[in-house]
């Protein structure tokens, strides 16, 4: 039983890092660029309106989340996308997507039934209501 909870803690920690990493538009942009293929750090940094140091900080976050892999060849740092953690995050969301779709389907059925019941009810004519008129 302890192993299960330890495993869940590791998976949740991984998910936290992935979602934190993709929460930033610059980091999503970096991932989009790396989706096209490997890139040199300097060439990648030129595509963003910030310093090389700023891009490097974003890359560290992506590396800690396991989304980017860095290889060093001499003085050149090459980066490539690792999409497996994104698949794990998508799988986690898929579980909740099914839950919400089922809930929304049930709500839709309820609204349709309610609308049908309201349409079949006889509309009340103002003259049919008895009572005193205010003068």
PDB file of C-alpha atoms in Angstrom, residues 27-87:
ATOM      1  CA  UNK A  27       7.781  28.060 -22.593  1.00  0.00           C
ATOM      2  CA  UNK A  28       4.882  26.925 -24.790  1.00  0.00           C
ATOM      3  CA  UNK A  29       6.534  28.836 -27.625  1.00  0.00           C
ATOM      4  CA  UNK A  30       9.829  27.068 -26.974  1.00  0.00           C
ATOM      5  CA  UNK A  31       8.059  23.705 -27.087  1.00  0.00           C
ATOM      6  CA  UNK A  32       6.379  24.689 -30.348  1.00  0.00           C
ATOM      7  CA  UNK A  33       9.768  25.542 -31.849  1.00  0.00           C
ATOM      8  CA  UNK A  34      11.315  22.286 -30.641  1.00  0.00           C
ATOM      9  CA  UNK A  35       8.398  20.379 -32.113  1.00  0.00           C
ATOM     10  CA  UNK A  36       9.893  21.276 -35.502  1.00  0.00           C
ATOM     11  CA  UNK A  37      13.134  19.510 -34.545  1.00  0.00           C
ATOM     12  CA  UNK A  38      16.328  19.858 -32.548  1.00  0.00           C
ATOM     13  CA  UNK A  39      17.687  23.339 -32.020  1.00  0.00           C
ATOM     14  CA  UNK A  40      20.810  25.052 -30.794  1.00  0.00           C
ATOM     15  CA  UNK A  41      20.207  27.072 -27.600  1.00  0.00           C
ATOM     16  CA  UNK A  42      21.510  30.330 -29.125  1.00  0.00           C
ATOM     17  CA  UNK A  43      19.493  29.926 -32.324  1.00  0.00           C
ATOM     18  CA  UNK A  44      16.394  29.162 -30.274  1.00  0.00           C
ATOM     19  CA  UNK A  45      16.955  32.187 -28.037  1.00  0.00           C
ATOM     20  CA  UNK A  46      17.084  34.506 -31.067  1.00  0.00           C
ATOM     21  CA  UNK A  47      13.436  33.684 -31.799  1.00  0.00           C
ATOM     22  CA  UNK A  48      12.255  35.233 -28.522  1.00  0.00           C
ATOM     23  CA  UNK A  49      12.244  38.888 -27.433  1.00  0.00           C
ATOM     24  CA  UNK A  50      14.427  38.347 -24.358  1.00  0.00           C
ATOM     25  CA  UNK A  51      18.002  37.754 -23.372  1.00  0.00           C
ATOM     26  CA  UNK A  52      19.804  34.443 -23.717  1.00  0.00           C
ATOM     27  CA  UNK A  53      19.839  34.281 -19.920  1.00  0.00           C
ATOM     28  CA  UNK A  54      16.044  34.697 -19.841  1.00  0.00           C
ATOM     29  CA  UNK A  55      15.527  31.900 -22.350  1.00  0.00           C
ATOM     30  CA  UNK A  56      17.975  29.710 -20.401  1.00  0.00           C
ATOM     31  CA  UNK A  57      15.862  30.092 -17.268  1.00  0.00           C
ATOM     32  CA  UNK A  58      12.779  28.978 -19.184  1.00  0.00           C
ATOM     33  CA  UNK A  59      14.734  26.024 -20.576  1.00  0.00           C
ATOM     34  CA  UNK A  60      15.713  24.928 -17.063  1.00  0.00           C
ATOM     35  CA  UNK A  61      12.035  24.802 -16.071  1.00  0.00           C
ATOM     36  CA  UNK A  62      11.256  22.720 -19.167  1.00  0.00           C
ATOM     37  CA  UNK A  63      14.190  20.402 -18.462  1.00  0.00           C
ATOM     38  CA  UNK A  64      13.126  19.871 -14.823  1.00  0.00           C
ATOM     39  CA  UNK A  65       9.654  18.951 -16.090  1.00  0.00           C
ATOM     40  CA  UNK A  66      11.240  16.408 -18.440  1.00  0.00           C
ATOM     41  CA  UNK A  67       9.888  18.183 -21.531  1.00  0.00           C
ATOM     42  CA  UNK A  68      13.255  19.153 -23.000  1.00  0.00           C
ATOM     43  CA  UNK A  69      16.438  17.138 -23.282  1.00  0.00           C
ATOM     44  CA  UNK A  70      19.800  18.865 -23.623  1.00  0.00           C
ATOM     45  CA  UNK A  71      22.871  17.319 -25.214  1.00  0.00           C
ATOM     46  CA  UNK A  72      26.251  19.011 -25.168  1.00  0.00           C
ATOM     47  CA  UNK A  73      28.653  18.584 -28.092  1.00  0.00           C
ATOM     48  CA  UNK A  74      31.747  20.593 -27.363  1.00  0.00           C
ATOM     49  CA  UNK A  75      30.542  24.126 -26.718  1.00  0.00           C
ATOM     50  CA  UNK A  76      27.242  23.604 -28.496  1.00  0.00           C
ATOM     51  CA  UNK A  77      24.115  22.850 -26.474  1.00  0.00           C
ATOM     52  CA  UNK A  78      21.409  21.104 -28.508  1.00  0.00           C
ATOM     53  CA  UNK A  79      17.820  20.774 -27.346  1.00  0.00           C
ATOM     54  CA  UNK A  80      15.081  18.389 -28.310  1.00  0.00           C
ATOM     55  CA  UNK A  81      11.472  17.950 -27.279  1.00  0.00           C
ATOM     56  CA  UNK A  82      10.512  15.040 -25.037  1.00  0.00           C
ATOM     57  CA  UNK A  83       6.758  14.700 -25.470  1.00  0.00           C
ATOM     58  CA  UNK A  84       6.127  11.737 -23.128  1.00  0.00           C
ATOM     59  CA  UNK A  85       5.361  13.938 -20.083  1.00  0.00           C
ATOM     60  CA  UNK A  86       2.806  15.840 -22.185  1.00  0.00           C
ATOM     61  CA  UNK A  87       1.096  12.533 -22.983  1.00  0.00           C
TER      62      UNK A  87
END
